[in-house]
XYZ file of N, CA, C and O in Angstrom:
792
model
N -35.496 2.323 2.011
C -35.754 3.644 1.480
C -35.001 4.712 2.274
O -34.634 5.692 1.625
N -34.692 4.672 3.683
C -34.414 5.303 4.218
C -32.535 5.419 4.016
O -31.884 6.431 4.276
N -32.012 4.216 3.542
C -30.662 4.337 3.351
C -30.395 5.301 1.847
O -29.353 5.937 1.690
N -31.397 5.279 0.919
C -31.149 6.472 -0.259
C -31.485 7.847 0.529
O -30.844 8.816 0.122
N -32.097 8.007 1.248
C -31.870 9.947 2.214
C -31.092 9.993 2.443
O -30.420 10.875 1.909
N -30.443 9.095 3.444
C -28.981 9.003 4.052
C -27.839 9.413 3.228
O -27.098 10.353 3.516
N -27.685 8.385 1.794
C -26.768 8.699 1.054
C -27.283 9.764 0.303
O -26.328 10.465 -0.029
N -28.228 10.173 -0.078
C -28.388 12.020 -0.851
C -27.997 12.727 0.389
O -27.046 13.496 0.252
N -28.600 12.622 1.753
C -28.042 13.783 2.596
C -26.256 13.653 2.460
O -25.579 14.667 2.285
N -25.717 12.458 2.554
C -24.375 12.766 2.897
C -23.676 13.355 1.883
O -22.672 14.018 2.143
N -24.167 13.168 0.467
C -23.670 13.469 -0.910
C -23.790 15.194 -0.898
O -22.877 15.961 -1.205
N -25.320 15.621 -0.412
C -25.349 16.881 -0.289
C -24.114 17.796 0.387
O -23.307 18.613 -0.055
N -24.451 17.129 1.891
C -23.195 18.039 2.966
C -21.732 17.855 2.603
O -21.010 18.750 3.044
N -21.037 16.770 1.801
C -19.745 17.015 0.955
C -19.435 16.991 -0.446
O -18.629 16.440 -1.196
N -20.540 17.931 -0.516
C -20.184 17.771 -2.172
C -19.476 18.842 -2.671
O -18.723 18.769 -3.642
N -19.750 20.054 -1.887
C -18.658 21.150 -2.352
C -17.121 20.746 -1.983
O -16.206 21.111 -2.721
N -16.851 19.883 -0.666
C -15.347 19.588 -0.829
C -15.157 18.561 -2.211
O -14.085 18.216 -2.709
N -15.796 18.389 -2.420
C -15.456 17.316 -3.769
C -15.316 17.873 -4.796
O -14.317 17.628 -5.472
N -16.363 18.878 -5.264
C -16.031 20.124 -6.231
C -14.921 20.571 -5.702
O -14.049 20.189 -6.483
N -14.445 21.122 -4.887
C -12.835 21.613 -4.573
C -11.989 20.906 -4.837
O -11.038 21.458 -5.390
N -11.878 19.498 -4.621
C -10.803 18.783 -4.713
C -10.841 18.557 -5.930
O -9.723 18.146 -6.239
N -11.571 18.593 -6.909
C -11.780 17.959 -8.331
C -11.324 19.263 -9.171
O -10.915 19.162 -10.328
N -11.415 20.329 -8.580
C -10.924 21.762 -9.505
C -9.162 21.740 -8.720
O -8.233 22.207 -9.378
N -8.958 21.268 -7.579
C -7.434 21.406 -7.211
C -6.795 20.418 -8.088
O -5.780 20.598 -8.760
N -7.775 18.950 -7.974
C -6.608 17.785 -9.013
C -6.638 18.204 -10.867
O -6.002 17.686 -11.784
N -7.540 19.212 -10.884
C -7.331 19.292 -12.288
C -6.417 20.431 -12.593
O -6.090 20.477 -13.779
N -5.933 21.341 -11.842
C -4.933 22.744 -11.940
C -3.400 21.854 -11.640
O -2.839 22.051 -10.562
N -2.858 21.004 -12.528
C -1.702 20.096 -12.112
C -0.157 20.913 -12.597
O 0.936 21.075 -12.054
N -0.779 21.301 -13.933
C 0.500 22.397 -14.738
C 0.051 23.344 -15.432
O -1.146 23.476 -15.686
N 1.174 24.302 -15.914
C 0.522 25.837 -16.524
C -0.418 26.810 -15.706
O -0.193 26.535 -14.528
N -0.957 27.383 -15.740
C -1.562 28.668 -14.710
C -2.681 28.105 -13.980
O -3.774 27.822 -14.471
N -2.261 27.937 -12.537
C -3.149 27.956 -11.438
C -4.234 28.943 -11.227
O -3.917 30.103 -10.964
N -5.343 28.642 -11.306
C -6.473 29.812 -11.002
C -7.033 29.774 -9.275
O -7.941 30.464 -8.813
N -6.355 28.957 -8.675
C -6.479 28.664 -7.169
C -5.044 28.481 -6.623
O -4.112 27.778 -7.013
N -5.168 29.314 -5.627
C -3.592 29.138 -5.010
C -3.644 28.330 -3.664
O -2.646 28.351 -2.943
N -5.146 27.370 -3.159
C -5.562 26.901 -2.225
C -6.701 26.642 -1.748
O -7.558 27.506 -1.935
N -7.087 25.423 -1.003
C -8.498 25.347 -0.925
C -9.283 26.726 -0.472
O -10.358 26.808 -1.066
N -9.091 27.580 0.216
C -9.651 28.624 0.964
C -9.494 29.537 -0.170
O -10.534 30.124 -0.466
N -8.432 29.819 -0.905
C -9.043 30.692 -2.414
C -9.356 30.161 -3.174
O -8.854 30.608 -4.206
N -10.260 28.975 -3.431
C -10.781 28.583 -4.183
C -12.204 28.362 -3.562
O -13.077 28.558 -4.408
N -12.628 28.057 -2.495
C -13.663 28.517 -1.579
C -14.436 29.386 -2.310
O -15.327 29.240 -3.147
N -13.799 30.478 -1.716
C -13.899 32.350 -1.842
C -13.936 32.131 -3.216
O -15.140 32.104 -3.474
N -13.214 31.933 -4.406
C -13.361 32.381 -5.725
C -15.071 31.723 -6.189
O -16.112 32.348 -6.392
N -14.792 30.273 -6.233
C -16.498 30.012 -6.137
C -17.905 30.422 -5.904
O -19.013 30.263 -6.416
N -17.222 31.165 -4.661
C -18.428 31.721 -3.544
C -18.587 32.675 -4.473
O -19.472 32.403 -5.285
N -17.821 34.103 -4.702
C -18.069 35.143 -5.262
C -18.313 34.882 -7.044
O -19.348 35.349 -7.520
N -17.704 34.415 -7.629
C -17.566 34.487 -8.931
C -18.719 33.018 -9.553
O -19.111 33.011 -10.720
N -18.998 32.217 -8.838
C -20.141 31.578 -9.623
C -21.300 31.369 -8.838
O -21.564 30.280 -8.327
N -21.902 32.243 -8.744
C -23.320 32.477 -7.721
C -23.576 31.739 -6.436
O -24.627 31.162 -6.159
N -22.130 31.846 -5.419
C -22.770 31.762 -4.215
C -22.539 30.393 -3.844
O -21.545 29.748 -4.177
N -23.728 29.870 -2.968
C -23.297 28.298 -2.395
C -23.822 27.482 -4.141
O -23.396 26.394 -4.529
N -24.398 28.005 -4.594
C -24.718 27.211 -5.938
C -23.943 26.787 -6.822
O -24.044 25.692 -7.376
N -22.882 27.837 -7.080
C -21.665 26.917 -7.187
C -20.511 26.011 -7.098
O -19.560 25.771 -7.842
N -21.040 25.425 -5.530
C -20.378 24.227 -4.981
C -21.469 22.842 -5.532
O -21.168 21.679 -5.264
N -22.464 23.123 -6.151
C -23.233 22.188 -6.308
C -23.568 22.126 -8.179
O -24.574 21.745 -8.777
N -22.595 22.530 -8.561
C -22.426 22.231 -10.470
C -21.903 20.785 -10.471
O -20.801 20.494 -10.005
N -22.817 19.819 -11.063
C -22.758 18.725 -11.249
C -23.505 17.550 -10.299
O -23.524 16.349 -10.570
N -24.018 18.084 -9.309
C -24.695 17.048 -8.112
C -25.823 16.435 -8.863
O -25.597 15.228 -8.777
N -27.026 16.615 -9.624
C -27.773 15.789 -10.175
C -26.819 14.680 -10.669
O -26.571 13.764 -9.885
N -26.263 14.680 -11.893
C -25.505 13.508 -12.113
C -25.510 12.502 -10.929
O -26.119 11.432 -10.970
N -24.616 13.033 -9.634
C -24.306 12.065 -8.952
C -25.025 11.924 -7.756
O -24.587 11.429 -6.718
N -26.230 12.411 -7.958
C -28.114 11.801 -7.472
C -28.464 10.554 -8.067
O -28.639 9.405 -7.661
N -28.518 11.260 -9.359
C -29.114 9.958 -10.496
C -28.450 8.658 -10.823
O -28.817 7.566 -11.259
N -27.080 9.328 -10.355
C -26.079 7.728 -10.804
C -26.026 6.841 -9.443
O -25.643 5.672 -9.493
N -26.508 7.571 -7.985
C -26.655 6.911 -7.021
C -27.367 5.494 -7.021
O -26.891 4.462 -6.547
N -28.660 5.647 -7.674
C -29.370 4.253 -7.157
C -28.839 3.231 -8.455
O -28.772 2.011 -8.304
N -28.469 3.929 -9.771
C -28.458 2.480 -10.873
C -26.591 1.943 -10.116
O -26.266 0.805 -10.455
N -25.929 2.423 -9.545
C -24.609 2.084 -8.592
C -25.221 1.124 -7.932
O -25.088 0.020 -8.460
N -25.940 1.154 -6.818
C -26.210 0.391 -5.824
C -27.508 -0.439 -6.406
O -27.789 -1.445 -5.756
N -28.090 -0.233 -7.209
C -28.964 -1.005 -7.709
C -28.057 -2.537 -7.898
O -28.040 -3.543 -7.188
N -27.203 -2.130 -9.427
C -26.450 -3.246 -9.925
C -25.728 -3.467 -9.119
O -25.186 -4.404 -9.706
N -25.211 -3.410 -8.206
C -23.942 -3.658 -7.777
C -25.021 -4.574 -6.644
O -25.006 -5.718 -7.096
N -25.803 -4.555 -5.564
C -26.557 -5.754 -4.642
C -27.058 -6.431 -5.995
O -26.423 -7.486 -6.015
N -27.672 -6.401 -6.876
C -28.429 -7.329 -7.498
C -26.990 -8.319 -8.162
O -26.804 -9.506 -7.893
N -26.194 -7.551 -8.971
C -25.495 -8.401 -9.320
C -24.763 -9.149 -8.468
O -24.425 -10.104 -9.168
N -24.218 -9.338 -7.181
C -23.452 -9.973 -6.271
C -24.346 -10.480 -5.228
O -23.744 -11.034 -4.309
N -25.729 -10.437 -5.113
C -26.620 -11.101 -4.615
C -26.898 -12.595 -5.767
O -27.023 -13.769 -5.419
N -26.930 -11.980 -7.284
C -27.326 -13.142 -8.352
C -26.293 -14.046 -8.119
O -26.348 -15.247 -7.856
N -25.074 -13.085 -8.292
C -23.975 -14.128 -8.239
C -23.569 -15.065 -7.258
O -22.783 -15.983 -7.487
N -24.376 -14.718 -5.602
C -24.222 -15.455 -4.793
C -25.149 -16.311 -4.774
O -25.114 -17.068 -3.804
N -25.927 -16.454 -5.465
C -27.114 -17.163 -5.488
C -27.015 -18.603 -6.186
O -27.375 -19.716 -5.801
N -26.323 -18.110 -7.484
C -26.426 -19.104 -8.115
C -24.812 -20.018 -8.134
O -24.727 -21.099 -8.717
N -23.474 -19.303 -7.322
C -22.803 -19.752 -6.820
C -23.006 -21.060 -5.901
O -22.741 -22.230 -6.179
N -23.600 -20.473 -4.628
C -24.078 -21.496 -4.301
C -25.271 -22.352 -4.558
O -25.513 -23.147 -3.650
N -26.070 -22.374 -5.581
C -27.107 -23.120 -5.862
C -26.409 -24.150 -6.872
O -27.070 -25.174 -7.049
N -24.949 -24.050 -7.707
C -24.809 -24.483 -8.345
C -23.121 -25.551 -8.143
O -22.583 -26.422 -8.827
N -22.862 -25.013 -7.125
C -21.530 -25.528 -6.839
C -21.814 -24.755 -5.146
O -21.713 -23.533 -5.043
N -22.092 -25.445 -4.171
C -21.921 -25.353 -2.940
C -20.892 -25.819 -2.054
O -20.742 -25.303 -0.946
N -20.284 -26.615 -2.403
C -19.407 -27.539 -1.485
C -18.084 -26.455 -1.872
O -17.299 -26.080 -1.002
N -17.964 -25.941 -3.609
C -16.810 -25.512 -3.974
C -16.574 -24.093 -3.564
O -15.463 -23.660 -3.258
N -17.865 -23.275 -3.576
C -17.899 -22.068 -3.415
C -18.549 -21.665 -1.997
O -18.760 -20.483 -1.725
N -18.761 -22.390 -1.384
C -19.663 -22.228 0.279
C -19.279 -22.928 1.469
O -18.297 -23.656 1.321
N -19.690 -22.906 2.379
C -19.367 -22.570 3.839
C -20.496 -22.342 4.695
O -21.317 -21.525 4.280
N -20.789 -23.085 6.194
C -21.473 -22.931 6.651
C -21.235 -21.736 7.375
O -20.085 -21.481 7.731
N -22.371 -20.808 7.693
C -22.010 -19.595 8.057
C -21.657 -19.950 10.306
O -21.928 -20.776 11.177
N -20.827 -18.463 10.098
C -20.439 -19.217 11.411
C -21.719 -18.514 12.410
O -21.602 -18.667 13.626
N -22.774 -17.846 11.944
C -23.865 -17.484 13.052
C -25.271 -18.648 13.188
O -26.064 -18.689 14.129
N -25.277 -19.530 11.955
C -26.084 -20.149 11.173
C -25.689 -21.505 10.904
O -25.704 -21.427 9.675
N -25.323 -22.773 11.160
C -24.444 -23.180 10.238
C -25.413 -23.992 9.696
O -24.768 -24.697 8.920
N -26.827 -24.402 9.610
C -27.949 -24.617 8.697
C -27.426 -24.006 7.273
O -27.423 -24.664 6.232
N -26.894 -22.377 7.400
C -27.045 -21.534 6.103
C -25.532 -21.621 5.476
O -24.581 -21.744 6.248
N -25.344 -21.557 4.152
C -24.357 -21.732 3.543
C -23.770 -20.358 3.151
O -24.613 -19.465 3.234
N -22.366 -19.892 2.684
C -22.244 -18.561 2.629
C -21.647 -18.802 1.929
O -21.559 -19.923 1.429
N -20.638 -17.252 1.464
C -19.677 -17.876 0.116
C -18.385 -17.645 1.012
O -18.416 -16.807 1.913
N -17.227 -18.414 0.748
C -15.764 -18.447 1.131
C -15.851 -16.848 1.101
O -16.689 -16.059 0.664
N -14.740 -16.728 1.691
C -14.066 -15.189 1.921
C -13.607 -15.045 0.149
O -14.060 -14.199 -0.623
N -12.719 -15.997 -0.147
C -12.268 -15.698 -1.143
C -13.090 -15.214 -2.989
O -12.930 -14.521 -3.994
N -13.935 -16.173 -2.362
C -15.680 -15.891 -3.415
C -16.049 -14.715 -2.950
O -15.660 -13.792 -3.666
N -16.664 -14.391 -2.003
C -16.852 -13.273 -1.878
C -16.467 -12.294 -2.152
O -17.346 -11.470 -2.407
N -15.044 -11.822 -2.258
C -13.936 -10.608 -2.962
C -14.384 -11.004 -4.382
O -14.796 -9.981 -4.928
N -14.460 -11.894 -5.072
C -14.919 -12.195 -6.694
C -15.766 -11.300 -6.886
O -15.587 -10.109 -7.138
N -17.133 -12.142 -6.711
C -18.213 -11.481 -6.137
C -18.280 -9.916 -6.806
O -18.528 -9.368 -7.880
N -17.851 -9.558 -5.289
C -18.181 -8.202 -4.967
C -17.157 -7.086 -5.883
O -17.372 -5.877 -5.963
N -16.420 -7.559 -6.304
C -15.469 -7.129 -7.644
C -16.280 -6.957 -8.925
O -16.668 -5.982 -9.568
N -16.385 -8.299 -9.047
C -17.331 -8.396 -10.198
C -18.484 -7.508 -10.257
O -18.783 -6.907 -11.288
N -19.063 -7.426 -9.289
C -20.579 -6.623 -8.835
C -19.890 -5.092 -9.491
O -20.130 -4.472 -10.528
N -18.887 -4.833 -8.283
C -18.585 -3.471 -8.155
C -18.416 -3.097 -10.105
O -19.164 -2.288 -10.653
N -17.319 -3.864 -10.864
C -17.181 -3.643 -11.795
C -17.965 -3.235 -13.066
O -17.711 -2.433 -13.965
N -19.525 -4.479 -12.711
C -20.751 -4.433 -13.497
C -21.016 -2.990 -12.894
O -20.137 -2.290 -13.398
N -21.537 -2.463 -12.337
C -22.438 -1.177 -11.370
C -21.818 -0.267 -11.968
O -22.564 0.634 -12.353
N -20.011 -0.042 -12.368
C -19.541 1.056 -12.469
C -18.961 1.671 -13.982
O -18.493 2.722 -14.420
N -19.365 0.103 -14.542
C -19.767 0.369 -15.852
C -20.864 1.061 -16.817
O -20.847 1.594 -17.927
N -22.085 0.701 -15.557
C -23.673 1.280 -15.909
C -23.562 2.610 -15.547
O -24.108 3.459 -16.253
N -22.699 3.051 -14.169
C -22.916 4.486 -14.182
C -22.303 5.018 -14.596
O -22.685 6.180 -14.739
N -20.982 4.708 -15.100
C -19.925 5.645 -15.372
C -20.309 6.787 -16.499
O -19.553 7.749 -16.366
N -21.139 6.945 -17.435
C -21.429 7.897 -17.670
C -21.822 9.102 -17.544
O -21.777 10.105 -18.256
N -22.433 8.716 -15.964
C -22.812 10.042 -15.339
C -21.761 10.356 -14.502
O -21.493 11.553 -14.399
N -21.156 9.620 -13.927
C -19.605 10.362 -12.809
C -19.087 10.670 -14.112
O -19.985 11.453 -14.422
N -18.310 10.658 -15.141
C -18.164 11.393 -16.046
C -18.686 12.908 -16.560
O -17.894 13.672 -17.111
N -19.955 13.235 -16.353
C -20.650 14.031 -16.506
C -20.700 15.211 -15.231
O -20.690 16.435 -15.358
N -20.749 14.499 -14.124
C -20.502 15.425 -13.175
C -19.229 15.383 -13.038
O -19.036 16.546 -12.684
N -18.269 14.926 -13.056
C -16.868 15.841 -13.294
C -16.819 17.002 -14.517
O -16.103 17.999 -14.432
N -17.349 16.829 -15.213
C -16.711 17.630 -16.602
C -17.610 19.030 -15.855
O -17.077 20.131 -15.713
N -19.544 18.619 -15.287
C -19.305 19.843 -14.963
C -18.952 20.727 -13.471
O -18.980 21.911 -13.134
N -18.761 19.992 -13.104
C -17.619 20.432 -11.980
C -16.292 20.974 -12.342
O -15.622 21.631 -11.545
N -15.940 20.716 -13.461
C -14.886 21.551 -13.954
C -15.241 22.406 -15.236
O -14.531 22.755 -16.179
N -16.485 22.613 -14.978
C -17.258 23.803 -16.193
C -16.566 24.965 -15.905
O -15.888 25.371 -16.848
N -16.541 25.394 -15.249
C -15.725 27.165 -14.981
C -14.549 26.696 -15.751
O -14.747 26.948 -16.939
N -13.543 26.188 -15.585
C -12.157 26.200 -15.819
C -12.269 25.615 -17.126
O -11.278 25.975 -17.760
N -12.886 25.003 -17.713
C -12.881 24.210 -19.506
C -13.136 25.473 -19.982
O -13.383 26.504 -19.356
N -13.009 25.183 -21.689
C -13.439 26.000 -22.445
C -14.927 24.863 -22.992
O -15.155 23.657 -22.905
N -15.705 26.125 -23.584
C -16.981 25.572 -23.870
C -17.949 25.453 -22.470
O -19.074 25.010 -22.705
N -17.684 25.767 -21.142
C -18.480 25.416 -19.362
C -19.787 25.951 -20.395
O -20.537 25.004 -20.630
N -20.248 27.294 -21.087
C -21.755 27.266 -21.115
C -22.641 26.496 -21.870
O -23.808 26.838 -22.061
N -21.959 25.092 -22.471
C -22.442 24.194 -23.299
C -22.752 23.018 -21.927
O -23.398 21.975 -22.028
N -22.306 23.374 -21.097
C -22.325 21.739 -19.960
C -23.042 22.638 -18.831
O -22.452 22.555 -17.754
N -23.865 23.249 -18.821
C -24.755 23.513 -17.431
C -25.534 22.986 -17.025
O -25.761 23.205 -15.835
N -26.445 21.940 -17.786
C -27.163 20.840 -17.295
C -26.881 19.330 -17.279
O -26.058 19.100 -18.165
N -27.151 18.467 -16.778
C -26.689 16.990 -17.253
C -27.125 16.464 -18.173
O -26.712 15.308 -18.267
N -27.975 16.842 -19.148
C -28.611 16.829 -20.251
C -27.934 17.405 -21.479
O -27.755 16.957 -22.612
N -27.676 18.333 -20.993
C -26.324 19.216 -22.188
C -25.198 18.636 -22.239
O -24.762 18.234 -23.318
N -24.500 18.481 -21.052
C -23.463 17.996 -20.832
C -23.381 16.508 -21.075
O -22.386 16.183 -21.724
N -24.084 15.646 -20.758
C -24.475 14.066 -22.004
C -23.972 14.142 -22.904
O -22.862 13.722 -23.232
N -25.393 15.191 -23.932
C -24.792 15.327 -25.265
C -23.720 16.409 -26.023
O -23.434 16.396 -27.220
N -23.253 17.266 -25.082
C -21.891 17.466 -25.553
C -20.826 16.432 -25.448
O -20.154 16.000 -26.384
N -20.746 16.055 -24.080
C -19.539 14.981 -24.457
C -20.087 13.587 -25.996
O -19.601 13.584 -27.127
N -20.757 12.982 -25.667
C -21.359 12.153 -26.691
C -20.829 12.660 -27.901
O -19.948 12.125 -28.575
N -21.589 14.039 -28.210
C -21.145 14.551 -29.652
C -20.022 14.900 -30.219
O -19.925 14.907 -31.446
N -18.952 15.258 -29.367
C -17.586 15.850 -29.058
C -16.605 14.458 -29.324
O -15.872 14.095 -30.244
N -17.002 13.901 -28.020
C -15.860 12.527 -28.338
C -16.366 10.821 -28.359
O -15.566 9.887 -28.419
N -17.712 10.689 -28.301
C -18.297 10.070 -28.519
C -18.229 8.862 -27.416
O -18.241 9.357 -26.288
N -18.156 7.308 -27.384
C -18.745 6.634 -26.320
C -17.429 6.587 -25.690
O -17.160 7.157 -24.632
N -16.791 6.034 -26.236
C -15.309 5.521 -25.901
C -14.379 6.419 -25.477
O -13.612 6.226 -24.534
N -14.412 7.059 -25.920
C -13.157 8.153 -25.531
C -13.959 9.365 -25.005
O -13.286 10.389 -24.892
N -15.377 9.461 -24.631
C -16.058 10.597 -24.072
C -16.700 9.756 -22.778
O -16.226 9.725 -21.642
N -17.736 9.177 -23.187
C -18.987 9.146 -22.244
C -17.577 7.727 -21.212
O -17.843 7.689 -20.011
N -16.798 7.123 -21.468
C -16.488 6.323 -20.934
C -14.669 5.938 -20.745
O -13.974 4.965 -20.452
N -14.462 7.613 -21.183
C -12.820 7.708 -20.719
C -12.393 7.826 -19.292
O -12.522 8.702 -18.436
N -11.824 6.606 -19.332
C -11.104 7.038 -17.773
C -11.963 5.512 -17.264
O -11.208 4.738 -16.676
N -12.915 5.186 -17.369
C -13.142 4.042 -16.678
C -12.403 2.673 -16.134
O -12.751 1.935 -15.213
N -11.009 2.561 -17.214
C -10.091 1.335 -17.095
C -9.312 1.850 -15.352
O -9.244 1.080 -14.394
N -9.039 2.650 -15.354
C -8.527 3.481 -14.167
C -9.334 3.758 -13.014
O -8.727 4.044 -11.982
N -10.771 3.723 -12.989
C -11.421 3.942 -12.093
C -11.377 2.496 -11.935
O -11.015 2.106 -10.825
N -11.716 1.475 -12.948
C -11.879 -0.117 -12.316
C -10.834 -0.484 -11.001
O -11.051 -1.303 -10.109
N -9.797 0.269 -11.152
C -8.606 -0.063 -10.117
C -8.688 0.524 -9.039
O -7.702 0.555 -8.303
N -9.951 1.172 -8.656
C -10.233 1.514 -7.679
C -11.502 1.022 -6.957
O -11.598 0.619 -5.798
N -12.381 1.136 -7.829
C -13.596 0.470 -7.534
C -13.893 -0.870 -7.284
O -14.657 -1.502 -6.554
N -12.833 -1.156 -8.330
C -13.020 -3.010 -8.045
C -12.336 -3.714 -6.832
O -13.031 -4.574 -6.292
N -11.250 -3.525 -6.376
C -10.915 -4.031 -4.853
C -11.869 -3.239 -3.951
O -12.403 -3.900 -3.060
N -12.108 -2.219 -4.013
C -13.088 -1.388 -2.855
C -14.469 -1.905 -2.583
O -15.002 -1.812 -1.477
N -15.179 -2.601 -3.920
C -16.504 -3.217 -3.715
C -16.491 -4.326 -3.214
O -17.362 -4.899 -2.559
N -14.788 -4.874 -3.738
C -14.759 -6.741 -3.376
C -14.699 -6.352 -2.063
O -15.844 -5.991 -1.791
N -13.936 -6.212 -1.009
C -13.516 -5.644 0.482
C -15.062 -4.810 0.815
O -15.352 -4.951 2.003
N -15.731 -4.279 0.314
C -16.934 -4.081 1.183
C -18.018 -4.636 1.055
O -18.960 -4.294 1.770
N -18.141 -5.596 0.142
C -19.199 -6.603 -0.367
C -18.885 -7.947 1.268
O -19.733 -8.497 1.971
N -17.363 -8.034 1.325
C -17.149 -9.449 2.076
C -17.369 -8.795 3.403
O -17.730 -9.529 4.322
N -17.237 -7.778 3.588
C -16.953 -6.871 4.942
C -18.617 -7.023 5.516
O -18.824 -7.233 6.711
N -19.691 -6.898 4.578
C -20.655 -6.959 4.509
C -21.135 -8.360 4.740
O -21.857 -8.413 5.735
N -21.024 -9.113 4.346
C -21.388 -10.292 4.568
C -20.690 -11.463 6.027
O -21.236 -12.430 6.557
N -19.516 -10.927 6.255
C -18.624 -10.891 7.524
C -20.008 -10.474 8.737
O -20.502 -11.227 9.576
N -20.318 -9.189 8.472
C -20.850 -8.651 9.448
C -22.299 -9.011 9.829
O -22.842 -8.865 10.924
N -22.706 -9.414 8.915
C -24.134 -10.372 8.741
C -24.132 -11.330 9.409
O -25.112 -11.623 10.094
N -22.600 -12.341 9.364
C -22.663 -13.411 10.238
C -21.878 -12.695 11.820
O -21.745 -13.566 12.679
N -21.622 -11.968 12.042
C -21.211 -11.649 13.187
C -22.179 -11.101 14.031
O -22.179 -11.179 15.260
N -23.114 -10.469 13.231
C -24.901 -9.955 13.914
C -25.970 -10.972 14.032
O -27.080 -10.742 14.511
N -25.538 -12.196 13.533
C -26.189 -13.204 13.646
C -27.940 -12.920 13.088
O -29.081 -13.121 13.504
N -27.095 -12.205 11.637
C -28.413 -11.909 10.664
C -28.625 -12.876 9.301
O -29.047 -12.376 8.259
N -28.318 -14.196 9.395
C -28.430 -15.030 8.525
C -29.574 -16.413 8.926
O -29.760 -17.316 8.111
């Protein structure tokens, strides 16, 4: 319980650089309304009420926190489970803190944790979707239709519907997410046997 505070506190204290960086990567061509992080700071600060407008879109990526990490241990825990319950010799390894306990190859493990990452970021991707769009509510046309994550759902939904709304852009995020979960899923399980927590 204590690792979901952790990750809301850390989400809290950088979430306005993330709103910044997400209004700098979207000003790419045609008229810049920021000429830099520090006037774009300042424009925020003054023109959309204060520190409150470093925080347009953070529910979303509250709520999409635990079904992320939900699926993503359950699914690469199942999958290690029944990996080795079902093919051990092919997919396992005695662990090197344990060697009673069986683990999965390095190379299973990147599967794994790919796979995991991939399932997890499929379930949330609707809401990191949602908090981008309103993180870039000031600068769209239509921002007073997306002020809640509830509005902003069903505007995109209604607008462009599953595929090309609630779940554009996901083929592109997979190429990020998916080596990043495999590499911290094994990194994770590395470190388990190096703490001699198996």
């Amino acid at each position: 319980m204590m690792f979901v505070f952790e990750g809301i506190t850390a989400v809290i204290c950088t979430y306005p650089l993330d709103m910044v960086r997400a209004r700098l990567a979207f000003q790419v061509k045609g008229d810049h309304k920021y000429t830099g992080i520090i006037h774009e700071f300042k424009t925020i600060y003054t023109k959309e009420g204060g520190m409150q407008g470093f925080y347009r879109g953070l529910m979303p990526t509250i709520v999409g926190m635990a079904p992320y990490a939900g699926f993503s241990f359950f699914t690469f825990g199942t999958l290690k489970s029944v990996g080795l319950a079902h093919a051990p010799t092919m997919l396992g390894r005695p662990s090197l803190d344990n060697p009673d306990v069986l683990v999965l190859k390095t190379h299973v493990n990147l599967l794994c944790g790919g796979i995991a990452g991939a399932i997890a970021q499929t379930i949330s991707y609707p809401l990191d979707v949602t908090r981008r769009r309103m993180q870039l509510g000031a600068v769209l046309p239509d921002s007073e239709k997306c002020l809640t994550m509830v509005q902003t759902l069903k505007y995109v939904y209604g607008n462009h519907g599953i595929r090309r709304g609630l779940y554009r852009g996901l083929s592109l995020n997979y190429i990020r997410c998916i080596p990043s979960q495999a590499v911290a899923f094994t990194t994770y399980e590395l470190m388990k046997q190096f703490l001699h927590l198996n």
